[in-house]
Tab-separated table of C-alpha atoms and ligand atoms in Angstrom:
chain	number	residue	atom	x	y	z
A	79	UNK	CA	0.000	0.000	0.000
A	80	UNK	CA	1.392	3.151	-0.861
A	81	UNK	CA	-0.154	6.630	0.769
A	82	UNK	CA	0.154	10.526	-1.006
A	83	UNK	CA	-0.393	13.805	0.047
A	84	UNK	CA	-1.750	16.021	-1.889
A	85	UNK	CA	-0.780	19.628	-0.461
A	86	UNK	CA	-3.855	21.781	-1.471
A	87	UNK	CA	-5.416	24.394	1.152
A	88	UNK	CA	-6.557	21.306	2.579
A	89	UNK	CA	-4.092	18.388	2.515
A	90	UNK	CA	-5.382	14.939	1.599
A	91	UNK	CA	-4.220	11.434	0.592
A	92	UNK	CA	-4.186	9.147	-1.744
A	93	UNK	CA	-4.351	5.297	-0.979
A	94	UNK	CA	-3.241	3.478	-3.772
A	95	UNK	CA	-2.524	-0.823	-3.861
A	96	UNK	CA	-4.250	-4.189	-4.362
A	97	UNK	CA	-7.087	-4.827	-1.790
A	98	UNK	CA	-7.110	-1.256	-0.449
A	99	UNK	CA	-11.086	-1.264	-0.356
A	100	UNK	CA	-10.724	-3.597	2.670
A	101	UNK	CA	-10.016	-0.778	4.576
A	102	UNK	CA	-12.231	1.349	3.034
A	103	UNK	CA	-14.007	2.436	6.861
A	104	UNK	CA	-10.696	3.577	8.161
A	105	UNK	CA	-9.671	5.646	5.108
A	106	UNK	CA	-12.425	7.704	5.586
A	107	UNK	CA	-12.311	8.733	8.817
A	108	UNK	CA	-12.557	12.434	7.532
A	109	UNK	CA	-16.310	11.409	7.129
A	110	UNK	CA	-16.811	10.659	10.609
A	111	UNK	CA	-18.822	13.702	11.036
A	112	UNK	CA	-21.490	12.476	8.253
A	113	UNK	CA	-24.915	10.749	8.521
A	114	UNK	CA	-25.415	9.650	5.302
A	115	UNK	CA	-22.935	8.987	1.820
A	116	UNK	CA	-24.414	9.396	-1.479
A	117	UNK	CA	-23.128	6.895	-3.278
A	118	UNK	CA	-22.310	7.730	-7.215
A	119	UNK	CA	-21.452	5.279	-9.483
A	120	UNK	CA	-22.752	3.764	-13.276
A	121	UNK	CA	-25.070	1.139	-14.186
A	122	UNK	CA	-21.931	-0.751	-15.001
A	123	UNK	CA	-19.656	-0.494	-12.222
A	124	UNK	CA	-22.227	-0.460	-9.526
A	125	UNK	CA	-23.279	-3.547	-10.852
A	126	UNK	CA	-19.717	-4.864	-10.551
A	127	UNK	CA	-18.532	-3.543	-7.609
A	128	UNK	CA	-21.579	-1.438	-5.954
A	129	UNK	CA	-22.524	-4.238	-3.318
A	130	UNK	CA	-18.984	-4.263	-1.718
A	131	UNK	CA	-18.434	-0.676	-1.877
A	132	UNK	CA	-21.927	-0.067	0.121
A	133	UNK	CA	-21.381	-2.839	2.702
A	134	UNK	CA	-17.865	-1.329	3.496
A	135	UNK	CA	-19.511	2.210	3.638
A	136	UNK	CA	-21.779	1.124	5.854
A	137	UNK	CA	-19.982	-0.737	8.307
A	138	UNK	CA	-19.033	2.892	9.645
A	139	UNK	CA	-22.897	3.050	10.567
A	140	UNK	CA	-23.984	5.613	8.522
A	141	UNK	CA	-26.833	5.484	5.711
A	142	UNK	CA	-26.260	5.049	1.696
A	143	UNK	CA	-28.016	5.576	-0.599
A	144	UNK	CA	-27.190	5.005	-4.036
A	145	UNK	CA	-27.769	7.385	-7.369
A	146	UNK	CA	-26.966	5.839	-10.829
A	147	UNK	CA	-26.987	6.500	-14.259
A	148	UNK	CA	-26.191	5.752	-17.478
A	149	UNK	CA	-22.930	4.501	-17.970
A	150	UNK	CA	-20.695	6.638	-20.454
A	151	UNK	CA	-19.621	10.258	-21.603
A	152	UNK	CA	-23.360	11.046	-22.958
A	153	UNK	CA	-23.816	11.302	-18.961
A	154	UNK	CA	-21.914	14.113	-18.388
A	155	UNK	CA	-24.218	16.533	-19.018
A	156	UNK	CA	-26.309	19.317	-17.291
A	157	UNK	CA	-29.666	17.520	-16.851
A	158	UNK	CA	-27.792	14.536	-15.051
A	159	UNK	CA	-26.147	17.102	-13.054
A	160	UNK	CA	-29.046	18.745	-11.659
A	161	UNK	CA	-30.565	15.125	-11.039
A	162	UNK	CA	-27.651	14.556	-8.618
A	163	UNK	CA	-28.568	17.464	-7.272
A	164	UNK	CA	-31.966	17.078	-6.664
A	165	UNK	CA	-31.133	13.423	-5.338
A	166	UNK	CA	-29.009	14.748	-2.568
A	167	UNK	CA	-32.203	17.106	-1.548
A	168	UNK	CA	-34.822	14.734	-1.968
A	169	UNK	CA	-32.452	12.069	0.562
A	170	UNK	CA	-32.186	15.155	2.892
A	171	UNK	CA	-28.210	14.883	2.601
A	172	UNK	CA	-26.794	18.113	4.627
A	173	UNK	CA	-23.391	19.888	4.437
A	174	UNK	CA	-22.107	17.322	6.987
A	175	UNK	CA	-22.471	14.642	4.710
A	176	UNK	CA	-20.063	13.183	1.638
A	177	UNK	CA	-20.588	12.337	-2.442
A	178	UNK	CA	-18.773	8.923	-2.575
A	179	UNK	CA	-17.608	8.862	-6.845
A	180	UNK	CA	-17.282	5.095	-7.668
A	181	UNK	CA	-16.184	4.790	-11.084
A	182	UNK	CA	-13.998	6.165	-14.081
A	183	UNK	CA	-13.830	10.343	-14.917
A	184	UNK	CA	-17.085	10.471	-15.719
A	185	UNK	CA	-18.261	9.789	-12.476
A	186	UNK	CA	-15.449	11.563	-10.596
A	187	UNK	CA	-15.869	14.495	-12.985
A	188	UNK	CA	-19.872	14.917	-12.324
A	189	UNK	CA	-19.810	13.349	-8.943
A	190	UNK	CA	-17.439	16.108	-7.784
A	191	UNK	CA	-19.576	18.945	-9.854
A	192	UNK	CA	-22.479	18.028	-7.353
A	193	UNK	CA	-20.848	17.976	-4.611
A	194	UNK	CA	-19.159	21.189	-4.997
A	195	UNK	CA	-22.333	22.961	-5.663
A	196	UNK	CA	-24.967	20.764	-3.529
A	197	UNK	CA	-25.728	23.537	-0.416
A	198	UNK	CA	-22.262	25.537	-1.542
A	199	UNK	CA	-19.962	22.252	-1.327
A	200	UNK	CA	-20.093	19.393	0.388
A	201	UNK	CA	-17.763	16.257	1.225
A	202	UNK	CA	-16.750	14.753	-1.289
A	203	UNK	CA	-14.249	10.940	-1.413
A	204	UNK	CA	-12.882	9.340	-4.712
A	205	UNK	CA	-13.106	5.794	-5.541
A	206	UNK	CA	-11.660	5.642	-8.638
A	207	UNK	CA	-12.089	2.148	-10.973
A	208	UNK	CA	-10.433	3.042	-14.171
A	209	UNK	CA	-6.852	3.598	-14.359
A	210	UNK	CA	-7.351	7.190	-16.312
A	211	UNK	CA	-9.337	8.012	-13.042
A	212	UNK	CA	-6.839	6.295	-10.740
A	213	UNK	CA	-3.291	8.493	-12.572
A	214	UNK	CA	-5.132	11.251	-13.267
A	215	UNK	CA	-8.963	12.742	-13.250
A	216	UNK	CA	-9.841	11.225	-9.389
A	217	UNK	CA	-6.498	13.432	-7.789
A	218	UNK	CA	-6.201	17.666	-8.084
A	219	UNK	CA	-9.935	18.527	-8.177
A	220	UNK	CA	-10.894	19.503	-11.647
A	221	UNK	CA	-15.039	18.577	-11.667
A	222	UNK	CA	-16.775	19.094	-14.947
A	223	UNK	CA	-19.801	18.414	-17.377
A	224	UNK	CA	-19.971	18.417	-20.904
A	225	UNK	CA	-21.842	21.575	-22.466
A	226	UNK	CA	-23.413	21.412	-25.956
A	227	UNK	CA	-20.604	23.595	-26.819
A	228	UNK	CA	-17.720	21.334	-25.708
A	229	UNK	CA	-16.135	18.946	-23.535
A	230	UNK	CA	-15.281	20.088	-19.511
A	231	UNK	CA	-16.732	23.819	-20.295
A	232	UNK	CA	-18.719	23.657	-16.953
A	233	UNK	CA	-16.954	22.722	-13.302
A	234	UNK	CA	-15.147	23.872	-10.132
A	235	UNK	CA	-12.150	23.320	-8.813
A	236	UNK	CA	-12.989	21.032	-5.510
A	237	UNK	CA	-10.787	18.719	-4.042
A	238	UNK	CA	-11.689	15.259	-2.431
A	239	UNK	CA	-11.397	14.819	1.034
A	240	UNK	CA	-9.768	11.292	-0.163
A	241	UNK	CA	-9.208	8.924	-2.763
A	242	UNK	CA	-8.921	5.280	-2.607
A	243	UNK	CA	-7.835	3.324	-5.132
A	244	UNK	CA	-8.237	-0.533	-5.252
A	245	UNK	CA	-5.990	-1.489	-8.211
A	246	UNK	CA	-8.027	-4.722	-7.978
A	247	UNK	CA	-11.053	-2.658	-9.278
A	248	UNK	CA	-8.350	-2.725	-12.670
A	249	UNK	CA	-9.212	-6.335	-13.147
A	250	UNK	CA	-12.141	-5.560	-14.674
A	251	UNK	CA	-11.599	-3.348	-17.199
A	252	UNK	CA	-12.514	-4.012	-20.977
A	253	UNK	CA	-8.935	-3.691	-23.103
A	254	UNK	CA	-9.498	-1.069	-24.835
A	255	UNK	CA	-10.418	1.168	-21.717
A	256	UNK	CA	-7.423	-0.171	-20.058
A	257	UNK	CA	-5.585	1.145	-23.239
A	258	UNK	CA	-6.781	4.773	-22.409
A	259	UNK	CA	-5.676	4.771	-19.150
A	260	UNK	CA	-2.381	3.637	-20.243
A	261	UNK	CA	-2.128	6.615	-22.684
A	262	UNK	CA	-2.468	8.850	-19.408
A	263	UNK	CA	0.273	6.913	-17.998
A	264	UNK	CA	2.672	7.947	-20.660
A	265	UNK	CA	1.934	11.138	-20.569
A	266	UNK	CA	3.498	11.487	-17.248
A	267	UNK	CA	6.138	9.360	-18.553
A	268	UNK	CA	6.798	12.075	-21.060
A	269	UNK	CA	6.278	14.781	-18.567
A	270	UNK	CA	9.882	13.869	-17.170
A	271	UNK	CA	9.966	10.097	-15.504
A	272	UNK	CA	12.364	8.091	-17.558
A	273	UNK	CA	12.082	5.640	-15.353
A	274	UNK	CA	8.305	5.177	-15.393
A	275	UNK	CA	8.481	5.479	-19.021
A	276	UNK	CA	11.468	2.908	-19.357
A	277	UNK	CA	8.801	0.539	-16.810
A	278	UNK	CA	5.541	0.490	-18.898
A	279	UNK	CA	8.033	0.204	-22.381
A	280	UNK	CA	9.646	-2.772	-20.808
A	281	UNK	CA	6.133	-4.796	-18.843
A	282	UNK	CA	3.570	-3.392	-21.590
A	283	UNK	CA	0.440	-3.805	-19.799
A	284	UNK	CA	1.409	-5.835	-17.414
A	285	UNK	CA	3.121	-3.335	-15.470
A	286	UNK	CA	3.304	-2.988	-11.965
A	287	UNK	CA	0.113	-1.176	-10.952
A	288	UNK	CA	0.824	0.046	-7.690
A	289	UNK	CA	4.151	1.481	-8.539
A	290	UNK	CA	2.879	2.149	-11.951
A	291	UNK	CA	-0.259	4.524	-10.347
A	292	UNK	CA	1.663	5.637	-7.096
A	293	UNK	CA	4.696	7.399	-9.576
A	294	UNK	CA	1.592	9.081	-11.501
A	295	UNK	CA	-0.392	10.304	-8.620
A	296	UNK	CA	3.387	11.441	-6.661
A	297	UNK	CA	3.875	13.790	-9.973
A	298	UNK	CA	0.354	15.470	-10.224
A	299	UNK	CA	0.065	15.617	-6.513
A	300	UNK	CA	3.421	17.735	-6.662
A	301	UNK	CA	2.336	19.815	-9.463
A	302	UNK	CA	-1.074	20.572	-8.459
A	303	UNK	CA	0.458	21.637	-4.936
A	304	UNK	CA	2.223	23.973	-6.791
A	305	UNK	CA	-0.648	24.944	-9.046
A	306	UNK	CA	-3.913	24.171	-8.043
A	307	UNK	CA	-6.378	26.456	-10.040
A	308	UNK	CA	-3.815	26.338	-13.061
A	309	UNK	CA	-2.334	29.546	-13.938
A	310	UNK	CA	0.671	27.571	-14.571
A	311	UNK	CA	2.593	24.450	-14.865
A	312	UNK	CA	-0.599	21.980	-14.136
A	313	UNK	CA	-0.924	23.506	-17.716
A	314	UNK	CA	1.546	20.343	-18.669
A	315	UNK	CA	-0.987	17.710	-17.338
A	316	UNK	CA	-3.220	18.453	-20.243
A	317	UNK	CA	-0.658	17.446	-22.901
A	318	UNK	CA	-2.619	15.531	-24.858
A	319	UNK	CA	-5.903	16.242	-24.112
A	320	UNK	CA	-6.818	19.597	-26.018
A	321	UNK	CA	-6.185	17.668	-29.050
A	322	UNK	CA	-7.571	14.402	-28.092
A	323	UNK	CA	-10.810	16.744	-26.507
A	324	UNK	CA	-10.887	18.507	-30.006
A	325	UNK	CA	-11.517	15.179	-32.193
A	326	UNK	CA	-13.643	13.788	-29.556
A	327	UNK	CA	-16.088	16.845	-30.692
A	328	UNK	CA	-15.481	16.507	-34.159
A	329	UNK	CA	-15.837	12.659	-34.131
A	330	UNK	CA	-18.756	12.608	-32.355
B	122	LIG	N1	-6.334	16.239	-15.967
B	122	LIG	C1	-5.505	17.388	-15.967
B	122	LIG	C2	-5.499	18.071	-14.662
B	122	LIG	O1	-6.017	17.553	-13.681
B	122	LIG	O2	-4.973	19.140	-14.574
């Protein structure tokens, strides 16, 4: 198990190795002022790992309840943002309580939205189960939806209060979205760790998660210490992604 710190206004770490869920109640003891966790996740991960995620919540004896919806970037829009919203009133969650993100960046990214802006921010914990959410969009605090306009044009910077990340939940993974994640990985390869780099060249695939994830997460956590709200060099964790947002919109 390997532990970050992420040193925003308000410091908080990262949990990163096989199994790490186990010890899901005792990671978020910064939640031990809440009554109830909204638990967000998509109707394919909650069907894969929703059951064992809920009964670890709630062996700190507070209430979950679950919100879920339609797996895939089509979610992350406006109307599924205000639904989260209107969840969280309608289950009478108050500022004392936490938005628990189970899944990939979608989740994290609208998850976090709500939470920011549910009663002016509220707790929020990361639980990421892809590995572009466990190197990159689950740690720093960038939340977003999609507007008709473009990709991310709508969000808040808002950090997590934590972020646990099973690198069991990897096992799972369909190829191809493994593949994406991967491309994230490089990126922070390129950003300046040759050793990383010469790692993932060398194992392929079959690298070594938890060292694999822990370098990523140790190189944004020290650049978006130094930069949280980007005016600066976080700038360099979006290499690739302008472009890559770009043909997503022209692609459809
Ligand atoms: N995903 C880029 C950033 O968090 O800044």
């Amino acid at each position: 198990m390997t532990e970050i710190i992420v040193r925003t206004d308000v410091p908080y770490a990262v949990t990163v190795g096989g199994g790490v869920s186990r010890r899901l109640p005792e990671l978020i003891r910064c939640a031990d002022g809440a009554g109830t966790f909204a638990l967000v996740s998509d109707n394919t991960v909650i069907g894969l790992y929703g059951d064992r995620v809920t009964a670890l919540l709630e062996k700190t004896g507070k209430r979950v309840v679950p919100y879920v919806f339609p797996h895939g970037e089509g979610s992350k829009n406006g109307s599924e943002f205000l639904g989260i919203l209107d969840f969280l009133a309608r289950s009478s969650l108050t500022r004392d309580d936490y938005v628990v993100a189970l899944g990939g960046g979608v989740t994290g990214d609208l998850a976090g939205f709500a939470a920011s802006a549910y009663m002016r921010g509220i707790g929020f914990i990361q639980i990421p189960t892809t590995l572009l959410a466990a190197v990159d969009s689950s740690v720093g605090g960038k939340t977003a939806i999609d507007l008709p306009s473009g990709k991310n044009l709508a969000g808040s910077f808002y950090q997590p209060s934590a972020v646990i990340c099973d690198t069991d939940f990897l096992d799972t993974l369909p190829p191809e979205v493994f593949s994406d994640g991967c491309a994230e990985v490089i990126k922070y390869g390129v950003l300046g760790n040759e050793k990383l780099l010469r790692h993932v060249t060398e194992k392929g695939t079959g690298f070594d998660r938890e060292y694999v994830i822990s370098e990523c997460v140790r190189m944004k956590a020290d650049i978006v210490s130094a930069d949280e709200r980007e005016h600066g060099v976080r700038t360099l964790l979006n290499l690739g992604h302008t472009l890559a947002h770009a043909i997503e919109k022209v692609s459809g």
